[in-house]
Amino acid sequence: MKVVAALLVLVAAYGVFVTTDGSADDRGSISSAVEIDAIVGTGGLVVPGTWVPVLVTARATASDVRGTITVLVERAGRTAERAASRVVELPAGTTKSFRFAIPLVSTAEPVTVAVERDGRTLASTRVSVAGRGAADSVIVALSRQPALDALLAAASSARSPSVRTPAVRPIPVAYPLLDTLPDVWYAYDGVTAVVIHDARIRSLETSQIEALRDWVAAGGRAIVSIGVESSPADLRALEPILAPLRRTAQASAPPAVRPVVATVADAGLEALGVGVPATEAGGPLVIVDVAGFGPRAARFALGLGSVTILPFDAINLARVAPVTSVDTWRVLLASGSTVSAPSVTRRRLLETELIANQLGELGGAFAPRWLVATGLLLYAAVWVAGLSLIGAHRGASRRVIGATIVIAATVTAVALISALVRLQPDTHAVSVELAVADSAKRFAIVERDTAVFSRSASEYSVAYQGRPLVPTVGTAAPAVTDDEARRTVTLPLRRWGSDLSYALDVVPLNVIATISAAASSGRTVRVINESGMLLRDAVVVADGELHRLGDIAAGEQLERPIGSGERVDSIRDWTRFVAGSIDAAHRARLLGDIARAPGFHTRSDGPIAIAWPQTPLLPVDLDSRFDDAVSIHVIVIRLSDPETQR
């Protein structure tokens, strides 16, 4: 009976161990050594389905504090969580702010901020964003005059310049404090436009200005209203944004403002597509001549976005010409007036999060927990059986057998635990590299965006690091060539701490414009290499078949009849067929994550092709250790289907 009771206790403990949620709040005692506050969102607003900024303020009260600040988004019903962390060192009595950006899918997901050290939670706070969501996007106004709020709200209620367009719900306007602005560009993900009016821009850090500039280059819109009260110091602070726009040698000249007494008709609003009513054209308006831009309104391209310079105070225009003022903002805030596909940036930003969801479906922390629990249960059962033999008192031979079983089980358990300790965690780094071209062939490229995932933990650490390329000062077009834009997908191997893992760069296929092809024309798969480069070992999947195309020269066209390829049932099945210089097992492991990315479906989304570029590839051994990163370049192509485009 004692043995049965012991086994029942073990089974109960096993059930508790397996079903315990790894995200349970069991982080140790709360210390009074540090206090933290957190602000989530832009001016108190968040847009679900986007990256949102988080500002954490930490204060060391009684003693020095060294630990890790973690911002965690809790996900109901999921083993995976989205988290970002940063090391913090605070001398006693000091206060410091830390900026983060995290993907937020729903306002029902609370945000938890904690300071931890050696597994103990020194301080923790939980921020609810319920009821603070904006359905579509927000307008960020950097202004000390609340009157701009009503003006922007009225203008955004009709997002098309056409007066016949039915009014829609106005875009909410947020007035964030300057010190809460993010220092990474993708934290502006849910923002439609940023209006810079009369704020003390000189108080912003350089990283905050550069984040705003990079967001514009990725497709955002900035509107700068420069009035007679504008400080030269504020204009100097805006130089990272203004300098690439100037087309004259004055790009490096110190900013200067010269007021000009004029009328509304002299402001140059017609260049923006705004008609000035005759009744308001003669209204007095003080216009400023900004060095390098002139005294007339103008819109400048910056990457895929735009910067609009209004050489007057926006509030003064509203006072002397209210109709013209509202029409001006309607044009500037009109959906699609600057970027052909305003939502494409947000779709790309969430690519990392979508891949995280895919990896989370593989079992997360449950599978290792289940295996360990099963092993411990079996060990305990054997151990109890051995003890029962020792205590049976039925002869020395049985006691010897029992003692041998106990010793063998103990040695085996110690060996297994030692092996598990030496095993490196299964860590994955997913890196998203983006290349987007607009109709004028201007490219905005994010060089590297990385999200680190660990399947051995219950949370996923998100580290999104990348920036669009900004045009060189004094050039009319961005200094990005077509060859650079073709750097679509990279598979680098690098060291993350003491663990060797790989990073996978995934490009949303709908933004690849350098290679086109037509497929499923009749009973033929036709591929045209319009990349301008030699493609090595190309393969194409169409209608559930994989076709090996071999090398395709620039401009060459190849055709393969349907029915002559290798049959595959899913996108994962053909990854093992892709040629390259790494062995098949590791190649399948790398390309398998491409296959699991959203949008890769052979039957519903049309054909897909993969090819290695001409660049020689180095032999790669994933089991080796590298001091430097090793990169493997590959091009992923979305093939257009003429049948589905009709």
XYZ file of C-alpha atoms in Angstrom:
646
model
C 0.000 0.000 0.000
C 2.868 2.342 0.758
C 4.235 1.756 -2.723
C 0.818 2.444 -4.300
C 0.443 5.640 -2.265
C 3.886 6.817 -3.337
C 3.054 6.176 -6.977
C -0.217 8.112 -6.665
C 1.646 11.074 -5.204
C 4.111 10.947 -8.083
C 1.313 10.872 -10.670
C -0.330 13.887 -9.036
C 2.973 15.755 -8.989
C 3.485 14.855 -12.631
C 0.112 16.329 -13.591
C 0.862 19.544 -11.713
C 4.297 19.803 -13.341
C 2.972 19.309 -16.874
C -0.037 21.586 -16.617
C 1.706 24.443 -14.824
C 1.826 27.508 -17.086
C 5.365 28.718 -17.581
C 4.132 32.285 -17.507
C 2.762 32.066 -13.981
C 3.589 35.018 -11.781
C 6.118 33.374 -9.496
C 9.078 35.668 -9.839
C 10.206 36.160 -6.294
C 9.654 38.882 -3.747
C 9.151 42.518 -4.630
C 11.964 44.781 -3.471
C 11.720 48.466 -2.551
C 15.107 49.240 -4.103
C 13.596 50.389 -7.397
C 10.346 51.975 -8.565
C 9.075 51.857 -12.143
C 6.420 53.613 -14.209
C 5.369 52.750 -17.770
C 3.589 54.622 -20.563
C 2.225 52.466 -23.384
C 1.177 53.936 -26.710
C 1.422 57.276 -28.462
C -0.150 60.058 -26.454
C -2.262 57.480 -24.623
C -3.503 55.801 -27.827
C -2.600 52.432 -29.336
C -3.482 50.913 -32.689
C -4.061 47.134 -32.419
C -2.085 45.072 -34.872
C 0.908 47.414 -34.893
C 4.134 48.019 -33.031
C 3.566 50.443 -30.156
C 6.068 52.483 -28.125
C 6.617 51.834 -24.433
C 8.439 54.296 -22.159
C 9.684 52.864 -18.860
C 10.979 55.158 -16.110
C 13.015 53.478 -13.374
C 14.127 55.106 -10.104
C 16.718 53.607 -7.764
C 15.590 54.535 -4.255
C 17.890 53.252 -1.521
C 20.788 51.483 -3.251
C 22.399 50.818 -6.609
C 20.304 48.689 -8.922
C 21.599 46.362 -11.594
C 19.291 44.016 -13.421
C 17.121 43.588 -16.497
C 14.038 45.536 -17.497
C 11.565 43.333 -19.361
C 8.471 44.514 -21.206
C 6.108 41.602 -21.694
C 2.858 41.348 -23.646
C 0.698 38.632 -22.161
C -1.194 36.440 -24.600
C -4.290 34.684 -23.361
C -4.348 30.972 -24.133
C -0.831 30.942 -25.629
C 2.389 29.514 -24.298
C 4.373 32.133 -26.212
C 4.678 35.713 -25.078
C 6.195 38.741 -26.754
C 8.924 40.346 -24.685
C 11.733 42.855 -25.022
C 14.427 43.359 -22.412
C 17.335 45.634 -21.642
C 20.064 45.689 -19.019
C 19.702 48.497 -16.468
C 22.305 49.977 -14.120
C 21.104 52.738 -11.806
C 23.156 54.362 -9.031
C 21.210 55.060 -5.868
C 18.970 58.103 -6.120
C 18.992 58.322 -9.928
C 16.174 58.101 -12.467
C 16.458 56.924 -16.060
C 14.045 56.321 -18.916
C 14.134 53.361 -21.293
C 12.305 53.189 -24.614
C 10.925 49.989 -26.119
C 8.705 49.002 -29.027
C 6.585 45.861 -28.950
C 3.983 44.344 -31.290
C 0.489 44.571 -29.840
C -2.218 42.491 -31.508
C -5.161 43.451 -29.301
C -5.972 45.977 -26.600
C -7.118 43.030 -24.492
C -3.459 42.093 -24.032
C -2.046 43.730 -20.888
C 1.554 44.898 -20.815
C 3.719 43.935 -17.859
C 6.976 45.718 -17.022
C 9.372 44.198 -14.513
C 12.885 44.749 -13.205
C 14.564 41.433 -12.439
C 17.908 40.323 -11.047
C 19.069 36.750 -10.630
C 15.548 35.433 -11.046
C 14.055 37.794 -8.450
C 11.567 40.502 -9.335
C 12.688 43.806 -7.862
C 9.729 45.768 -9.177
C 6.762 45.087 -11.411
C 3.830 47.001 -12.874
C 0.993 46.003 -15.155
C -0.497 48.420 -17.697
C -3.907 47.838 -19.237
C -4.557 49.351 -22.670
C -8.223 48.345 -22.818
C -10.376 51.180 -24.109
C -7.399 53.082 -25.509
C -7.347 51.571 -28.984
C -7.692 53.526 -32.218
C -9.488 51.574 -34.929
C -7.349 52.642 -37.866
C -4.455 54.963 -37.077
C -3.571 58.142 -35.244
C -2.189 61.549 -36.124
C 0.722 62.649 -33.951
C 0.775 66.403 -33.338
C 3.908 67.899 -31.831
C 2.376 71.197 -30.816
C 1.744 73.254 -27.705
C -1.526 74.646 -29.088
C -4.594 72.425 -28.566
C -6.400 74.381 -31.290
C -4.618 72.157 -33.781
C -6.653 69.219 -32.466
C -10.025 70.431 -33.771
C -8.431 71.479 -37.063
C -6.850 68.099 -37.749
C -9.933 66.196 -36.599
C -12.166 68.217 -38.930
C -9.792 67.747 -41.838
C -9.345 63.999 -41.301
C -13.106 63.416 -41.235
C -12.955 63.618 -45.043
C -9.795 61.815 -46.076
C -10.211 62.627 -49.745
C -9.842 66.139 -51.173
C -13.128 65.598 -53.003
C -16.013 67.306 -51.235
C -18.340 64.613 -52.579
C -16.657 61.895 -50.571
C -18.839 60.891 -47.611
C -17.391 61.818 -44.252
C -15.882 59.063 -42.160
C -14.883 58.917 -38.531
C -12.040 61.383 -37.901
C -8.578 60.052 -37.260
C -7.804 60.600 -33.556
C -5.091 63.133 -32.781
C -2.472 62.369 -30.127
C -0.361 65.002 -28.376
C 2.515 63.001 -26.876
C 5.093 64.584 -24.620
C 8.357 64.946 -26.475
C 10.308 62.805 -24.032
C 7.887 59.929 -24.685
C 8.540 59.821 -28.432
C 10.146 56.551 -29.583
C 13.750 56.185 -30.681
C 13.057 53.426 -33.234
C 11.225 54.138 -36.472
C 8.850 51.169 -36.468
C 7.238 52.377 -33.229
C 5.381 54.858 -35.493
C 3.727 51.867 -37.176
C 0.154 52.931 -36.424
C 0.693 56.627 -37.233
C -0.816 58.220 -40.349
C 1.085 61.500 -40.182
C 3.295 63.462 -37.813
C 2.598 67.201 -37.640
C 5.441 69.327 -36.258
C 4.061 72.716 -35.271
C 5.580 74.733 -32.449
C 7.101 72.095 -30.181
C 10.558 72.443 -28.635
C 12.139 70.012 -31.061
C 15.598 70.898 -29.755
C 14.786 68.920 -26.606
C 14.558 65.670 -28.597
C 17.461 63.264 -28.649
C 19.224 62.567 -31.922
C 17.940 58.994 -31.926
C 14.350 60.291 -31.704
C 14.826 62.617 -34.684
C 16.479 59.843 -36.692
C 13.631 57.468 -35.845
C 11.145 59.994 -37.228
C 13.254 60.432 -40.368
C 13.579 56.697 -40.934
C 9.827 56.232 -40.484
C 9.238 58.793 -43.235
C 11.722 56.982 -45.494
C 9.760 53.771 -44.937
C 6.544 55.405 -46.159
C 5.438 57.865 -43.474
C 4.326 61.469 -43.817
C 5.723 64.406 -41.878
C 4.223 67.906 -42.066
C 6.380 70.736 -40.732
C 4.741 74.102 -40.059
C 7.464 76.737 -39.691
C 6.188 80.026 -38.279
C 7.851 83.313 -37.500
C 8.270 82.151 -33.894
C 10.167 79.054 -34.964
C 13.474 78.860 -33.183
C 16.708 78.383 -35.179
C 17.634 75.812 -32.534
C 14.528 73.790 -33.417
C 15.399 73.947 -37.122
C 18.923 72.771 -36.370
C 17.437 69.838 -34.447
C 15.395 68.929 -37.545
C 18.475 68.809 -39.759
C 18.504 64.969 -40.007
C 15.089 65.317 -41.690
C 15.547 68.583 -43.569
C 19.088 68.110 -44.862
C 18.282 65.278 -47.350
C 15.492 67.433 -48.814
C 17.540 70.451 -49.809
C 18.636 70.464 -53.418
C 21.114 73.321 -53.206
C 24.503 73.917 -51.674
C 22.731 75.449 -48.693
C 22.206 71.960 -47.329
C 25.033 72.470 -44.854
C 24.242 76.129 -44.143
C 22.858 77.000 -40.714
C 19.064 77.270 -40.781
C 17.681 80.787 -41.018
C 14.166 82.198 -41.015
C 13.296 85.513 -42.705
C 9.691 86.717 -42.298
C 7.855 88.013 -45.351
C 4.536 89.879 -45.065
C 2.318 88.420 -47.796
C -1.129 86.991 -48.464
C -2.643 83.520 -48.463
C -2.353 83.451 -52.259
C 1.424 83.869 -51.936
C 1.880 80.749 -49.776
C 2.115 78.421 -52.801
C -0.624 76.066 -51.642
C -1.596 75.335 -55.253
C 1.590 73.258 -55.492
C -0.012 70.892 -52.969
C -3.237 70.703 -54.949
C -5.151 73.127 -52.717
C -7.421 75.706 -54.294
C -7.636 79.051 -52.492
C -11.091 80.701 -52.601
C -11.088 84.248 -53.937
C -12.660 85.471 -50.697
C -9.620 84.240 -48.718
C -6.798 84.784 -51.220
C -6.055 88.294 -49.991
C -5.962 87.411 -46.318
C -2.788 88.680 -44.587
C -0.340 85.915 -43.756
C 3.208 86.088 -42.474
C 5.300 83.734 -44.578
C 8.847 82.769 -43.664
C 11.707 82.201 -46.063
C 13.511 79.130 -44.739
C 17.075 78.729 -45.975
C 17.196 76.045 -48.626
C 13.419 75.816 -49.128
C 12.106 79.260 -50.031
C 8.889 81.047 -48.999
C 6.409 78.690 -50.672
C 4.763 75.452 -49.547
C 6.302 72.324 -51.029
C 6.262 68.563 -50.652
C 9.524 66.617 -50.824
C 10.038 62.886 -51.282
C 12.153 61.112 -48.688
C 12.533 57.429 -49.456
C 9.000 56.116 -49.854
C 7.470 58.866 -47.738
C 7.258 62.625 -47.902
C 7.957 65.743 -45.891
C 5.696 68.758 -46.465
C 7.058 72.197 -45.564
C 4.436 74.831 -44.706
C 6.248 78.209 -44.476
C 3.711 79.723 -42.099
C 2.065 79.067 -38.768
C -0.806 76.609 -39.261
C -2.963 78.292 -36.604
C -2.575 81.714 -38.249
C -3.720 80.260 -41.573
C -6.786 78.810 -39.864
C -7.635 82.231 -38.436
C -7.398 84.236 -41.666
C -8.530 81.521 -44.120
C -10.522 78.754 -42.369
C -11.802 77.109 -45.577
C -8.343 77.055 -47.156
C -6.851 75.729 -43.926
C -9.250 72.757 -43.682
C -8.798 71.975 -47.391
C -5.014 72.044 -46.926
C -5.129 69.481 -44.152
C -7.604 67.328 -46.052
C -5.136 67.110 -48.925
C -2.162 66.439 -46.647
C -3.998 63.753 -44.669
C -5.767 62.167 -47.651
C -5.319 58.384 -47.659
C -2.934 57.386 -50.423
C -1.908 60.919 -51.309
C 1.742 60.101 -50.690
C 2.211 56.343 -50.668
C 0.429 54.083 -53.120
C -0.162 51.416 -50.468
C -0.185 53.034 -46.997
C -0.784 49.698 -45.246
C 2.212 47.918 -46.751
C 4.585 49.245 -44.082
C 2.410 47.912 -41.283
C 2.090 44.561 -43.035
C 5.853 44.282 -43.239
C 6.366 45.318 -39.637
C 4.083 42.558 -38.416
C 5.898 39.907 -40.471
C 8.193 39.217 -37.532
C 5.230 38.748 -35.230
C 3.491 36.396 -37.661
C 6.589 34.221 -37.894
C 6.718 34.173 -34.106
C 3.199 32.791 -34.081
C 4.254 30.065 -36.500
C 7.163 29.053 -34.288
C 4.894 29.171 -31.252
C 2.656 26.513 -32.766
C 5.512 24.004 -32.620
C 4.894 23.312 -28.964
C 6.830 26.091 -27.260
C 7.793 25.167 -23.751
C 5.244 22.359 -23.363
C 7.151 19.695 -25.308
C 10.384 19.920 -23.239
C 8.285 20.139 -20.058
C 6.340 17.019 -21.046
C 9.495 15.057 -21.876
C 11.255 16.037 -18.657
C 8.187 15.224 -16.584
C 7.809 11.826 -18.239
C 11.473 11.040 -17.610
C 11.217 12.008 -13.962
C 8.093 9.899 -13.531
C 9.765 6.824 -15.011
C 12.874 7.387 -12.878
C 10.761 7.755 -9.738
C 8.785 4.602 -10.554
C 11.985 2.581 -10.969
C 13.438 4.123 -7.824
C 10.351 3.250 -5.782
C 10.390 -0.287 -7.175
C 14.014 -0.670 -6.134
C 13.277 0.540 -2.619
C 10.375 -1.896 -2.346
C 12.696 -4.764 -3.193
C 15.188 -3.603 -0.560
C 12.503 -3.450 2.100
C 10.846 -6.734 1.188
C 13.134 -8.790 3.530
C 12.837 -11.829 1.267
C 16.463 -12.605 0.911
C 19.799 -10.962 0.342
C 19.598 -11.472 -3.423
C 16.446 -9.353 -3.696
C 17.968 -6.591 -1.570
C 21.056 -6.598 -3.773
C 18.872 -6.380 -6.888
C 16.881 -3.517 -5.369
C 20.003 -1.629 -4.353
C 21.425 -2.113 -7.860
C 18.251 -0.748 -9.415
C 18.294 2.330 -7.151
C 21.977 3.023 -7.862
C 21.533 2.503 -11.617
C 18.464 4.779 -11.726
C 20.275 7.462 -9.749
C 23.372 7.333 -11.972
C 21.186 7.447 -15.090
C 19.233 10.423 -13.783
C 22.428 12.314 -12.931
C 23.838 11.581 -16.377
C 20.671 12.763 -18.127
C 20.511 15.942 -16.073
C 24.173 16.626 -16.808
C 23.559 16.121 -20.535
C 20.528 18.424 -20.480
C 22.551 21.115 -18.752
C 25.222 20.917 -21.461
C 22.680 21.066 -24.292
C 22.378 24.466 -25.893
C 18.836 25.833 -26.046
C 17.082 25.664 -29.387
C 17.270 29.360 -30.225
C 16.137 30.879 -33.503
C 16.761 34.383 -34.799
C 14.354 35.448 -37.519
C 15.533 38.500 -39.434
C 13.330 40.413 -41.860
C 14.996 42.338 -44.687
C 12.721 44.491 -46.819
C 13.159 45.937 -50.303
C 10.288 48.048 -51.590
C 10.073 50.176 -54.731
C 7.482 52.779 -55.606
C 6.446 53.843 -59.100
C 9.481 56.126 -59.392
C 11.855 53.248 -58.556
C 12.795 54.781 -55.227
C 13.776 52.038 -52.821
C 13.396 51.982 -49.076
C 15.386 49.070 -47.702
C 15.464 47.877 -44.134
C 18.901 46.385 -43.779
C 18.302 44.121 -40.826
C 15.403 43.424 -38.496
C 15.895 40.620 -36.012
C 13.569 38.735 -33.712
C 15.104 36.120 -31.424
C 12.963 33.138 -30.508
C 13.741 30.414 -27.992
C 11.634 27.268 -28.039
C 12.964 26.257 -24.637
C 11.338 29.229 -22.876
C 7.772 30.363 -22.476
C 8.458 33.827 -23.872
C 9.896 35.061 -27.143
C 12.390 37.893 -26.986
C 11.687 40.408 -29.741
C 14.543 42.612 -30.937
C 13.542 44.524 -34.065
C 16.645 46.329 -35.334
C 16.728 47.884 -38.775
C 16.410 51.160 -40.598
C 15.413 52.298 -44.074
C 18.052 53.769 -46.307
C 17.807 57.557 -46.492
C 18.925 59.435 -49.627
C 22.300 61.120 -49.529
C 22.253 64.852 -48.896
C 22.158 66.828 -52.122
C 20.938 64.011 -54.364
C 17.558 64.001 -56.041
C 17.112 60.228 -55.710
C 18.062 57.789 -52.937
C 21.532 56.343 -53.282
C 20.205 52.814 -53.721
C 20.816 50.802 -56.869
C 18.736 48.007 -58.310
C 21.439 45.526 -57.292
C 21.156 46.628 -53.675
C 17.391 46.366 -53.849
C 17.720 42.729 -54.916
C 19.234 41.787 -51.584
C 15.935 40.248 -50.668
C 16.588 37.282 -48.437
C 19.655 36.551 -46.342
C 20.393 33.537 -44.172
C 23.234 34.572 -41.856
C 24.758 32.351 -39.215
C 25.862 34.167 -36.128
C 26.516 33.748 -32.421
C 23.838 34.809 -29.939
C 25.718 34.931 -26.670
C 27.191 31.488 -26.113
C 24.686 29.730 -28.359
C 25.170 29.247 -32.078
C 21.987 29.647 -34.054
C 20.873 30.947 -37.405
C 18.992 33.991 -38.571
C 16.486 33.844 -41.380
C 15.608 36.936 -43.400
C 12.106 36.742 -44.830
C 10.748 39.180 -47.393
C 7.019 39.640 -47.956
C 6.672 38.326 -51.468
C 4.266 40.984 -52.669
C 6.954 43.671 -52.570
C 9.510 41.951 -54.805
C 9.499 43.862 -58.092
C 12.890 43.019 -59.585
C 11.938 39.573 -60.899
C 8.675 38.752 -62.640
C 7.306 35.598 -64.155
C 4.124 34.148 -65.532
C 2.944 30.700 -64.599
C 0.183 28.192 -65.298
C -0.367 29.522 -68.806
C -2.274 26.620 -70.280
C -0.371 23.521 -69.241
C 3.000 25.264 -69.052
C 5.001 26.900 -66.297
C 6.957 29.813 -67.761
C 9.674 31.665 -65.812
C 11.417 34.806 -67.069
C 14.598 35.961 -65.343
C 14.362 39.749 -65.403
C 16.720 40.213 -62.479
C 19.729 41.200 -64.577
C 21.841 38.522 -62.893
C 22.550 34.845 -63.319
C 20.378 32.686 -61.063
C 21.828 29.399 -59.859
C 19.914 26.190 -59.228
C 16.457 27.725 -59.564
C 13.369 25.734 -58.706
C 9.709 26.571 -59.140
C 6.615 25.150 -57.454
C 3.354 25.417 -59.390
C 0.115 23.445 -59.207
C 1.580 21.234 -56.512
C 4.618 20.293 -58.626
C 8.271 21.126 -58.181
C 10.329 21.797 -61.319
C 14.110 22.009 -61.330
C 15.123 24.810 -63.672
C 18.878 24.801 -63.104
C 20.816 27.950 -63.984
C 18.875 30.770 -65.648
C 20.840 33.481 -67.440
C 19.744 37.116 -67.271
C 16.842 37.629 -69.656
C 16.425 33.900 -70.301
C 12.966 32.352 -70.435
C 12.285 28.742 -69.480
C 9.149 26.665 -69.830
C 8.190 23.394 -68.216
C 5.013 21.399 -68.972
C 2.636 20.726 -66.122
C 2.883 17.075 -65.161
C 6.640 16.770 -65.636
C 7.628 17.910 -62.140
C 7.983 16.181 -58.793
C 4.704 16.059 -56.915
C 4.622 17.893 -53.566
C 1.636 18.223 -51.263
C 2.740 21.289 -49.319
C 5.344 23.987 -49.388
C 7.337 22.250 -46.691
C 7.768 19.152 -48.807
C 9.831 20.836 -51.480
C 12.349 22.607 -49.254
C 14.482 19.491 -49.179
C 14.736 19.654 -52.990
C 16.298 23.121 -53.123
C 19.909 23.045 -54.291
C 22.759 24.833 -52.552
C 26.106 24.351 -50.888
C 24.812 23.372 -47.440
C 23.691 19.840 -46.765
C 20.086 18.824 -47.288
C 19.130 18.513 -43.623
C 20.318 21.976 -42.670
C 18.983 23.451 -45.887
C 15.538 22.059 -45.118
C 15.778 23.443 -41.599
C 16.598 26.916 -42.879
C 14.110 27.050 -45.717
C 11.458 25.312 -43.692
C 10.876 28.510 -41.761
C 10.320 30.307 -45.044
C 7.735 27.670 -45.824
C 5.976 28.242 -42.511
C 5.796 31.998 -43.020
C 2.303 33.314 -43.770
C 1.469 33.617 -47.445
C 3.447 30.623 -48.662
C 0.821 28.270 -50.031
C 1.373 26.549 -53.344
C -2.274 26.136 -54.240
C -4.052 29.266 -53.051
C -1.390 31.919 -53.553
C 0.048 30.897 -56.893
C 3.466 29.541 -57.780
C 6.690 30.308 -55.938
C 10.282 30.122 -57.128
C 13.571 30.075 -55.214
C 17.032 30.561 -56.679
C 20.533 31.105 -55.373
C 22.253 34.161 -56.892
C 25.598 33.990 -58.651
C 27.560 34.934 -55.518
C 29.696 31.922 -54.507
C 28.500 30.214 -51.361
C 30.787 29.058 -48.596
C 30.414 25.542 -47.165
C 28.499 25.931 -43.942
C 28.504 23.644 -40.924
C 25.838 24.584 -38.406
C 27.590 22.584 -35.720
C 30.740 24.705 -35.937
C 31.322 27.974 -34.117
C 32.011 31.233 -35.879
C 33.501 34.408 -34.501
C 32.064 36.406 -37.410
C 28.752 36.193 -39.212
C 28.497 34.029 -42.324
C 25.844 35.041 -44.844
C 24.094 32.992 -47.488
C 22.075 34.972 -50.001
C 18.993 33.601 -51.700
C 16.224 35.201 -53.731
C 12.577 34.352 -53.149
C 10.264 35.196 -56.045
C 6.493 35.527 -56.196
C 5.329 34.340 -59.612
C 2.297 36.035 -61.090
C -0.499 33.883 -62.439
C -2.248 35.417 -65.488
C -5.364 33.350 -64.819
C -5.830 34.786 -61.340
C -5.157 38.357 -62.427
C -8.043 38.557 -64.893
